[in-house]
Each structure stands twice: as C-alpha cells, then as structure tokens.
C-alpha cells in the first residue's frame, strides 16, 4: 500500500456499513487521493458492521485498516475524524448526531433521514457542532449535471418553465423478488419515493437553483406481499408462516411540483419500469431553450438553444468529457467517459476540499432537510388525495 503523503494534515475516516453504498464509498476514499491532489491525507482507518467475520472480510476487500462491530465505538475512536454513514435510513440520525456531538465530520447517505423530524434534529446537531456535515446526493457530481447547472445559472435557457424528472428502475418488478430492508418502512422510511425520488428532487433543485414549493402526489404499492429470504433478518414486521412478509412502502411515486421560480415540475420514481435499470432522466425547458440528460448516457448533455435560427436549430449533443468540464481533467482524455462510481469520488474530493478550506461542503444537511420536506409533502398529498378527481362518474345513491 503506497504511503500516504505526510506534507498535509491527516483525515481519519470511519465508515459504518459496507453493502452497496459502503462499497461505492470505499472506492471513492481509495481513488480520490490517486486522481486528485487532495489537501488532506485520507486514512481509511476503520469500518463498522455487526458481524465481525463479515466486516473483517469487507475491510480486507475494500481497503479499511481496522474494524469495529459497534458503530458507537467507531464514532468515539481518536483516529476517526470523519464518520461516513452508509447504513439503512433508520440509523442515519443516531449515528450522524452522535458523530457530530463527538466533534467529527459526517458524510451521510441519502435520503438524509426517514422523517422530517429526524432531519431537523440532524440539522440542529450540525449547526451546533464544529464538524462538516454533507449528505450524499452523488448524482450532482456527474459532470453533465454540473454543466447543466452552470448553463441554467448563466441564463442559457432563460426562465425555467418545466422540469421533467424521472428515476426508473426495475429491480423489484418481479413479485418473487424477496423482501429487503428497502421495502420495510421502519428501516427505509419510504420506498421508491425516498430511495430514488429523493435523487430527482435534489437534482431538480440543484440544476435549476430553485426549490420545490408545493406538490400534488400519488403513491402506489403494486406488490403487497413478498417472499422472505432465509438470510433476511431485517424484517421489522412479522413474516407469515409460509415465509412471506408485508411490503410496507410505496413501489412508485408520481407527483407534480411548483418551482420557486414559477415553473412547473413533474416527477416519476418507480422500481417497476421493466427495462429501465437506472434511468435518471432530467429535462428542463426554459424561455430560451432546453436541457436534457439521461444517466444511462451519463457523459452526454443535450442543449437546445432557442435563439438559433429555426432552419438549423436542434438539440446539440455535448459530450461532457473535455478537460474544462467539471472534474473530468483528473481522469481520462476527451471521449473516454466516466461511470457511476466517479460521482462518489468527486463527492470525496469536494468533501475533503470543504473540510480543508473550512467551507461547508454541499449538499449540506440543510439541503437534505429541504429534500426531506418535499418527500414529506408528497406523502401527505398522496394520503389526502387532495386534488385527485375520479374520472368515472360517481354512482348516484339511487343506482347503488
Ligand atoms: C437503489 O435504488 C439504489 O441503490 C439507490 O439507493 C442509489 O441511491 C442509486 O444510486 C442506485 O440505486
């Protein structure tokens, strides 16, 4: 293992959780110092997980120096300066607040919390603590998304009229896919809404520089019972005798939104869109043009400039891999492209840079709370069915 540079301050990192997000974050902690000239020397000190044998294997694979089987021990270690929370959402608040109170910096996976109340407590803890506190909306750090934000901020598409955001997956469209913590409200807080809907709410706000000020929503659960895999122990409810258990979250979320700049937004988050694996699609229509992005073609941004003569106007396909594009210069020559994992590395670069310079790395916990407020409004709107008008004629009492 190459020796960490000694000419800059050390940043000891402790990560809680080592599943998909823990693997993605570990990749970022390993690679950021090797592709970017970080102002601090990252030490991947310790990873925590409840099962000692499993977490030791994960530490060896992912490059962590030591292990803990209790996150509270990790949070209070002297060699940990930053706690990286990669757990299911029901543990975010406890771990992040304890870490902040222990004087640590915190990176917390999205969504920030499982409720507005938890998110507010996390923001309060961050405001009262010396450490930086960042929430992991990594898609902001895709170069094409960064370019889109710059173009909107520069006025290239004028006033935002429409935001059209989708996040389409299909990993649970098959009803025989067994239960996981993401399908258990107590663990995950919500289903597609908080897991992938949170991303498109953050992206809509990040790219436009505006906020979602109101929503009208519908949530739906298509599959209410699923098999319980023998290995699955996270079910908070009670599995029935034939090893099935209840799905207690939404499978899909569709909502309208009003943007603070006066525009209208539509959001669709589902994990039942067969054929769409991780399709984050964002289109912004403005008074002077449009931008369009699809994560399944993530190195490209499409720009329509309405000021161009109609005879030659059309969506321009910008390949966002030039050295002057955000982050790209540290990686490969033009046209070689980046992938899903690079946004996590960019997240580490900006987090470490913010800590070193004393500026709050974004998105902050307050940004995460704003997203949580939108998610909460979606759930309240769906529950109230406030503006849902049935199309079928209501049966008069005489006919019933
Ligand atoms: C599952 O939907 C998931 O892992 C999300 O939780 C991540 O945030 C997303 O990046 C990929 O899909």
Coordinates of C-alpha atoms and ligand atoms in Angstrom, one line a residue:
X1 CA 0.0 0.0 0.0
X2 CA 1.6 3.3 -1.1
X3 CA 2.5 5.5 1.9
X4 CA 0.1 8.5 2.4
X5 CA 1.7 11.9 1.8
X6 CA 2.9 13.4 5.1
X7 CA 3.1 17.0 3.9
X8 CA -0.6 17.6 4.6
X9 CA -3.0 17.1 7.5
X10 CA -4.4 13.6 8.1
X11 CA -8.1 12.8 7.8
X12 CA -9.0 9.6 9.5
X13 CA -12.2 8.1 8.1
X14 CA -14.5 5.6 9.7
X15 CA -17.4 4.1 7.7
X16 CA -20.5 2.4 9.1
X17 CA -22.0 -0.2 6.8
X18 CA -20.3 -2.0 3.9
X19 CA -23.1 -3.0 1.5
X20 CA -23.7 -1.4 -1.9
X21 CA -23.2 2.2 -0.7
X22 CA -20.3 1.2 1.5
X23 CA -18.6 -0.4 -1.5
X24 CA -19.2 2.7 -3.6
X25 CA -17.9 5.0 -0.9
X26 CA -14.8 2.8 -0.2
X27 CA -14.0 3.0 -3.9
X28 CA -14.1 6.8 -3.6
X29 CA -12.0 7.0 -0.5
X30 CA -9.4 4.7 -2.2
X31 CA -9.3 6.5 -5.5
X32 CA -9.8 10.2 -4.8
X33 CA -6.2 10.7 -3.5
X34 CA -4.9 8.9 -6.6
X35 CA -6.6 11.1 -9.2
X36 CA -6.9 14.4 -7.4
X37 CA -4.4 16.4 -5.4
X38 CA -6.3 16.4 -2.1
X39 CA -5.4 19.0 0.6
X40 CA -5.6 16.3 3.3
X41 CA -4.2 12.8 3.5
X42 CA -7.1 10.3 3.7
X43 CA -6.6 7.3 6.1
X44 CA -9.2 4.6 5.7
X45 CA -9.0 3.8 9.4
X46 CA -12.0 1.6 10.2
X47 CA -15.2 0.1 9.0
X48 CA -18.0 -1.0 11.3
X49 CA -20.5 -3.8 10.9
X50 CA -22.4 -6.1 13.3
X51 CA -21.0 -9.4 12.1
X52 CA -17.2 -9.5 12.9
X53 CA -16.3 -12.2 10.4
X54 CA -18.2 -10.4 7.6
X55 CA -16.9 -6.9 8.4
X56 CA -13.3 -8.2 8.6
X57 CA -13.7 -9.7 5.1
X58 CA -15.2 -6.5 3.9
X59 CA -12.3 -4.5 5.4
X60 CA -9.8 -6.6 3.6
X61 CA -11.6 -6.4 0.3
X62 CA -12.4 -2.7 0.5
X63 CA -9.2 -1.4 2.0
X64 CA -10.0 -0.5 5.6
X65 CA -7.3 -0.8 8.2
X66 CA -9.4 -1.9 11.2
X67 CA -12.9 -3.0 12.1
X68 CA -15.5 -2.4 14.8
X69 CA -18.7 -4.3 15.5
X70 CA -20.3 -1.4 17.3
X71 CA -20.8 2.0 15.4
X72 CA -20.7 3.8 18.8
X73 CA -17.1 2.6 19.3
X74 CA -16.2 3.8 15.8
X75 CA -17.6 7.2 16.4
X76 CA -15.5 7.7 19.6
X77 CA -12.2 6.5 18.2
X78 CA -9.3 9.0 18.3
X79 CA -8.1 8.0 14.9
X80 CA -11.5 8.9 13.3
X81 CA -12.0 12.5 12.2
X82 CA -14.9 11.8 9.8
X83 CA -17.8 9.3 10.0
X84 CA -19.2 8.1 6.7
X85 CA -22.8 6.7 7.3
X86 CA -23.7 4.0 4.8
X87 CA -26.5 2.3 6.6
X88 CA -30.2 1.9 6.0
X89 CA -32.1 5.1 6.7
X90 CA -33.3 4.2 10.2
X91 CA -29.8 4.5 11.6
X92 CA -28.8 7.8 9.9
X93 CA -29.9 10.2 12.6
X94 CA -28.5 8.3 15.6
X95 CA -25.1 7.8 14.0
X96 CA -24.8 11.2 12.4
X97 CA -25.9 13.1 15.6
X98 CA -23.6 11.1 17.8
X99 CA -20.6 11.7 15.4
X100 CA -21.3 15.4 15.2
X101 CA -21.5 15.6 19.0
X102 CA -18.2 13.7 19.2
X103 CA -16.7 16.5 17.1
X104 CA -16.4 14.5 13.9
X105 CA -17.2 15.5 10.3
X106 CA -20.1 13.5 8.8
X107 CA -21.0 12.2 5.3
X108 CA -24.4 10.7 5.4
X109 CA -26.1 8.7 2.6
X110 CA -29.3 9.9 1.1
X111 CA -32.0 10.5 1.9
X112 CA -30.8 12.3 5.0
X113 CA -33.3 10.6 7.3
X114 CA -36.6 8.7 7.4
X115 CA -38.6 11.7 8.5
X116 CA -38.6 15.5 8.7
X117 CA -38.3 15.3 12.5
X118 CA -35.1 13.2 12.2
X119 CA -33.7 15.5 9.5
X120 CA -34.4 18.6 11.6
X121 CA -32.6 17.0 14.6
X122 CA -29.6 16.3 12.3
X123 CA -29.5 19.9 11.0
X124 CA -29.7 21.2 14.6
X125 CA -26.8 18.9 15.6
X126 CA -24.8 20.0 12.6
X127 CA -25.4 23.7 13.4
X128 CA -24.2 23.2 17.0
X129 CA -21.1 21.1 16.1
X130 CA -17.7 22.1 14.6
X131 CA -17.7 19.3 12.0
X132 CA -18.7 19.5 8.4
X133 CA -22.0 17.7 7.5
X134 CA -22.7 16.6 4.0
X135 CA -25.5 14.4 2.5
X136 CA -24.7 12.0 -0.3
X137 CA -26.7 13.1 -3.3
X138 CA -23.9 12.0 -5.6
X139 CA -25.6 12.5 -9.0
X140 CA -25.0 16.2 -8.5
X141 CA -21.4 15.3 -9.2
X142 CA -21.8 13.8 -12.6
X143 CA -20.0 16.3 -14.9
X144 CA -23.0 16.7 -17.3
X145 CA -25.2 17.6 -14.3
X146 CA -22.7 20.2 -13.2
X147 CA -22.6 21.6 -16.7
X148 CA -26.4 21.8 -16.8
X149 CA -26.4 23.8 -13.6
X150 CA -23.8 26.2 -15.0
X151 CA -25.8 26.7 -18.2
X152 CA -29.0 27.4 -16.3
X153 CA -27.2 29.8 -13.9
X154 CA -25.7 31.5 -17.0
X155 CA -29.1 32.1 -18.4
X156 CA -28.6 29.9 -21.5
X157 CA -32.1 28.5 -21.3
X158 CA -33.8 31.6 -19.8
X159 CA -36.5 31.3 -17.2
X160 CA -37.3 27.7 -16.1
X161 CA -40.8 26.8 -17.3
X162 CA -40.8 23.0 -16.9
X163 CA -38.8 20.4 -15.0
X164 CA -39.4 16.8 -16.1
X165 CA -37.6 14.3 -13.9
X166 CA -37.8 10.6 -13.9
X167 CA -35.9 7.9 -12.0
X168 CA -36.8 4.5 -13.4
X169 CA -35.6 1.1 -12.2
X170 CA -37.0 -2.4 -12.4
X171 CA -35.2 -4.4 -9.8
X172 CA -38.4 -5.3 -7.9
X173 CA -40.9 -5.5 -10.8
X174 CA -40.8 -9.3 -10.4
X175 CA -43.1 -10.1 -7.5
X176 CA -41.0 -13.1 -6.5
X177 CA -38.0 -10.8 -5.6
X178 CA -37.8 -11.3 -1.8
X179 CA -38.2 -8.6 0.8
X180 CA -35.2 -6.4 1.6
X181 CA -34.9 -3.5 4.1
X182 CA -35.7 -1.1 1.3
X183 CA -39.2 -2.5 1.3
X184 CA -39.7 -2.1 5.0
X185 CA -41.0 1.3 6.1
X186 CA -39.4 1.2 9.5
X187 CA -36.0 0.6 8.0
X188 CA -36.2 2.7 4.8
X189 CA -38.7 5.4 5.7
X190 CA -40.4 5.0 2.3
X191 CA -39.9 3.1 -0.9
X192 CA -39.2 4.5 -4.4
X193 CA -40.0 8.0 -3.0
X194 CA -37.2 8.2 -0.6
X195 CA -34.8 5.9 -2.3
X196 CA -34.8 7.3 -5.9
X197 CA -37.4 10.1 -5.7
X198 CA -35.0 11.9 -3.3
X199 CA -32.4 12.0 -6.0
X200 CA -34.6 13.6 -8.7
X201 CA -35.9 16.1 -6.2
X202 CA -32.4 17.1 -5.3
X203 CA -31.3 17.2 -9.0
X204 CA -34.3 19.4 -10.0
X205 CA -33.4 21.8 -7.2
X206 CA -29.6 21.7 -7.8
X207 CA -29.8 22.2 -11.6
X208 CA -32.4 25.0 -11.5
X209 CA -31.1 26.6 -8.3
X210 CA -34.7 26.7 -7.2
X211 CA -36.8 24.9 -4.7
X212 CA -39.9 22.8 -5.0
X213 CA -42.5 24.8 -3.1
X214 CA -45.6 22.6 -3.4
X215 CA -46.7 19.1 -4.7
X216 CA -49.7 17.1 -5.7
X217 CA -48.9 13.4 -5.5
X218 CA -49.9 9.8 -5.8
X219 CA -48.1 6.9 -4.3
X220 CA -48.8 3.2 -5.1
X221 CA -47.8 -0.2 -3.9
X222 CA -48.3 -2.8 -6.6
X223 CA -47.0 -5.9 -4.7
X224 CA -48.1 -6.1 -1.1
X225 CA -46.5 -9.4 0.0
X226 CA -43.1 -10.9 -0.9
X227 CA -41.1 -14.0 -0.1
X228 CA -38.8 -13.7 2.9
X229 CA -35.3 -15.0 2.0
X230 CA -33.8 -17.2 4.7
X231 CA -30.9 -14.8 5.1
X232 CA -33.2 -11.8 5.6
X233 CA -33.4 -10.9 9.2
X234 CA -34.2 -7.2 8.8
X235 CA -38.0 -7.5 8.7
X236 CA -39.5 -5.3 11.3
X237 CA -42.9 -6.7 10.7
X238 CA -43.9 -10.4 11.3
X239 CA -43.4 -12.8 8.4
X240 CA -46.2 -15.2 7.9
X241 CA -45.8 -19.0 8.2
X242 CA -45.1 -19.6 4.5
X243 CA -42.2 -17.1 4.8
X244 CA -43.8 -14.2 3.1
X245 CA -43.9 -10.7 4.6
X246 CA -45.6 -7.4 4.0
X247 CA -44.3 -4.7 1.8
X248 CA -44.9 -1.5 3.8
X249 CA -43.6 1.1 1.4
X250 CA -44.5 2.7 -1.9
X251 CA -43.5 0.9 -5.1
X252 CA -43.9 4.1 -7.2
X253 CA -44.3 7.8 -6.7
X254 CA -45.7 10.3 -9.2
X255 CA -46.0 13.9 -8.3
X256 CA -46.5 17.4 -9.7
X257 CA -44.5 20.2 -8.3
X258 CA -44.3 24.0 -8.4
X259 CA -40.8 25.5 -8.6
X260 CA -39.9 28.7 -6.7
X261 CA -39.1 30.5 -10.0
X262 CA -42.7 30.0 -11.2
X263 CA -42.1 26.9 -13.3
X264 CA -44.0 23.5 -13.1
X265 CA -42.4 20.2 -12.5
X266 CA -43.3 16.5 -12.9
X267 CA -41.6 13.7 -11.0
X268 CA -41.8 10.0 -11.5
X269 CA -39.9 7.5 -9.4
X270 CA -40.5 3.8 -9.8
X271 CA -38.8 0.4 -9.4
X272 CA -41.3 -1.3 -11.7
X273 CA -40.3 0.1 -15.1
X274 CA -39.2 -3.1 -16.7
X275 CA -36.2 -2.5 -19.0
X276 CA -35.1 0.7 -17.2
X277 CA -32.2 -0.2 -14.9
X278 CA -31.0 3.1 -13.6
X279 CA -32.6 5.6 -15.8
X280 CA -32.4 9.1 -14.3
X281 CA -33.9 11.5 -16.9
X282 CA -34.0 15.2 -16.5
X283 CA -35.3 17.7 -19.0
X284 CA -35.5 21.4 -18.2
X285 CA -37.5 23.6 -20.6
X286 CA -36.8 27.3 -20.3
X287 CA -37.9 30.5 -22.0
X288 CA -34.8 30.5 -24.2
X289 CA -34.0 26.8 -24.6
X290 CA -33.9 23.3 -23.1
X291 CA -31.5 20.9 -21.5
X292 CA -31.9 17.1 -21.4
X293 CA -29.9 14.4 -19.6
X294 CA -30.2 10.6 -19.2
X295 CA -28.0 8.8 -16.7
X296 CA -27.9 5.8 -19.0
X297 CA -25.9 8.0 -21.3
X298 CA -24.3 9.9 -18.5
X299 CA -21.4 11.5 -20.3
X300 CA -23.7 13.5 -22.6
X301 CA -25.8 16.6 -22.1
X302 CA -28.3 17.8 -24.8
X303 CA -28.8 21.5 -25.2
X304 CA -31.5 23.2 -27.4
X305 CA -30.8 26.9 -27.9
X306 CA -34.0 28.6 -28.9
X307 CA -32.1 31.7 -30.1
X308 CA -30.6 29.7 -33.1
X309 CA -32.3 30.1 -36.5
X310 CA -35.1 27.6 -36.8
X311 CA -33.6 26.3 -40.1
X312 CA -30.6 24.9 -38.2
X313 CA -31.9 24.7 -34.6
X314 CA -31.9 21.3 -32.8
X315 CA -30.7 19.6 -29.7
X316 CA -26.9 19.8 -29.6
X317 CA -25.3 16.6 -28.2
X318 CA -22.5 17.8 -25.8
X319 CA -20.0 15.1 -24.9
X320 CA -19.1 16.3 -21.4
X321 CA -15.5 14.9 -21.3
X322 CA -13.4 17.9 -22.1
X323 CA -10.7 18.9 -19.6
X324 CA -12.6 22.2 -19.0
X325 CA -15.7 20.3 -17.9
X326 CA -16.1 19.8 -14.1
X327 CA -13.9 17.0 -12.6
X328 CA -13.1 15.4 -16.0
X329 CA -9.5 16.7 -16.3
X330 CA -8.4 14.5 -13.5
X331 CA -9.4 11.3 -15.3
X332 CA -9.1 10.4 -19.0
X333 CA -8.6 12.2 -22.3
X334 CA -11.7 13.6 -24.1
X335 CA -14.2 11.0 -25.1
X336 CA -13.2 8.2 -22.8
X337 CA -16.1 8.7 -20.4
X338 CA -16.8 8.3 -16.7
X339 CA -19.1 5.9 -14.8
X340 CA -21.4 5.6 -11.8
X341 CA -18.5 5.3 -9.4
X342 CA -16.8 8.6 -10.4
X343 CA -19.5 10.8 -8.8
X344 CA -18.7 9.2 -5.5
X345 CA -15.1 10.0 -5.9
X346 CA -16.0 13.6 -6.8
X347 CA -18.1 13.7 -3.6
X348 CA -15.0 12.8 -1.6
X349 CA -12.9 15.4 -3.4
X350 CA -15.4 18.2 -2.6
X351 CA -16.0 17.0 1.0
X352 CA -12.2 16.9 1.7
X353 CA -11.7 20.2 0.0
X354 CA -14.5 21.8 2.0
X355 CA -13.1 20.5 5.3
X356 CA -9.6 21.7 4.5
X357 CA -10.8 25.2 3.4
X358 CA -13.3 25.5 6.3
X359 CA -16.2 25.9 3.8
X360 CA -19.4 23.9 4.3
X361 CA -19.4 21.1 1.7
X362 CA -22.6 20.8 -0.3
X363 CA -25.2 19.4 -0.2
X364 CA -25.4 20.3 3.5
X365 CA -27.7 18.7 6.0
X366 CA -30.0 21.7 5.5
X367 CA -30.2 20.8 1.8
X368 CA -31.0 17.3 2.8
X369 CA -33.8 18.6 5.1
X370 CA -35.3 20.5 2.2
X371 CA -35.5 17.3 0.1
X372 CA -37.0 15.6 3.2
X373 CA -39.7 18.3 3.4
X374 CA -40.6 17.7 -0.3
X375 CA -40.8 13.9 0.3
X376 CA -43.0 14.5 3.4
X377 CA -45.3 16.8 1.4
X378 CA -45.6 14.1 -1.3
X379 CA -46.7 11.6 1.4
X380 CA -49.2 14.0 2.9
X381 CA -50.6 14.9 -0.5
X382 CA -51.0 11.3 -1.5
X383 CA -52.6 10.4 1.7
X384 CA -55.0 13.3 1.4
X385 CA -55.7 12.6 -2.2
X386 CA -56.3 16.3 -2.1
X387 CA -56.6 17.0 -5.9
X388 CA -57.4 13.5 -7.2
X389 CA -60.6 13.8 -9.3
X390 CA -62.1 10.5 -10.3
X391 CA -62.8 10.2 -14.0
X392 CA -65.6 7.6 -13.6
X393 CA -69.0 9.3 -13.0
X394 CA -69.8 8.9 -9.3
X395 CA -72.7 6.5 -8.9
X396 CA -75.7 8.3 -7.5
X397 CA -77.2 6.8 -4.4
X398 CA -80.4 5.9 -6.3
X399 CA -78.4 3.4 -8.5
X400 CA -76.4 1.8 -5.8
Ligands
LIG1 C1 -31.3 1.5 -5.2 O1 -32.4 2.1 -5.7 C2 -30.1 2.4 -5.4 O2 -29.0 1.7 -4.9 C3 -30.2 3.7 -4.8 O3 -30.4 3.6 -3.4 C4 -29.0 4.5 -5.0 O4 -29.1 5.8 -4.4 C5 -28.8 4.7 -6.5 O5 -27.6 5.4 -6.8 C6 -28.8 3.3 -7.2 O6 -29.9 2.6 -6.8

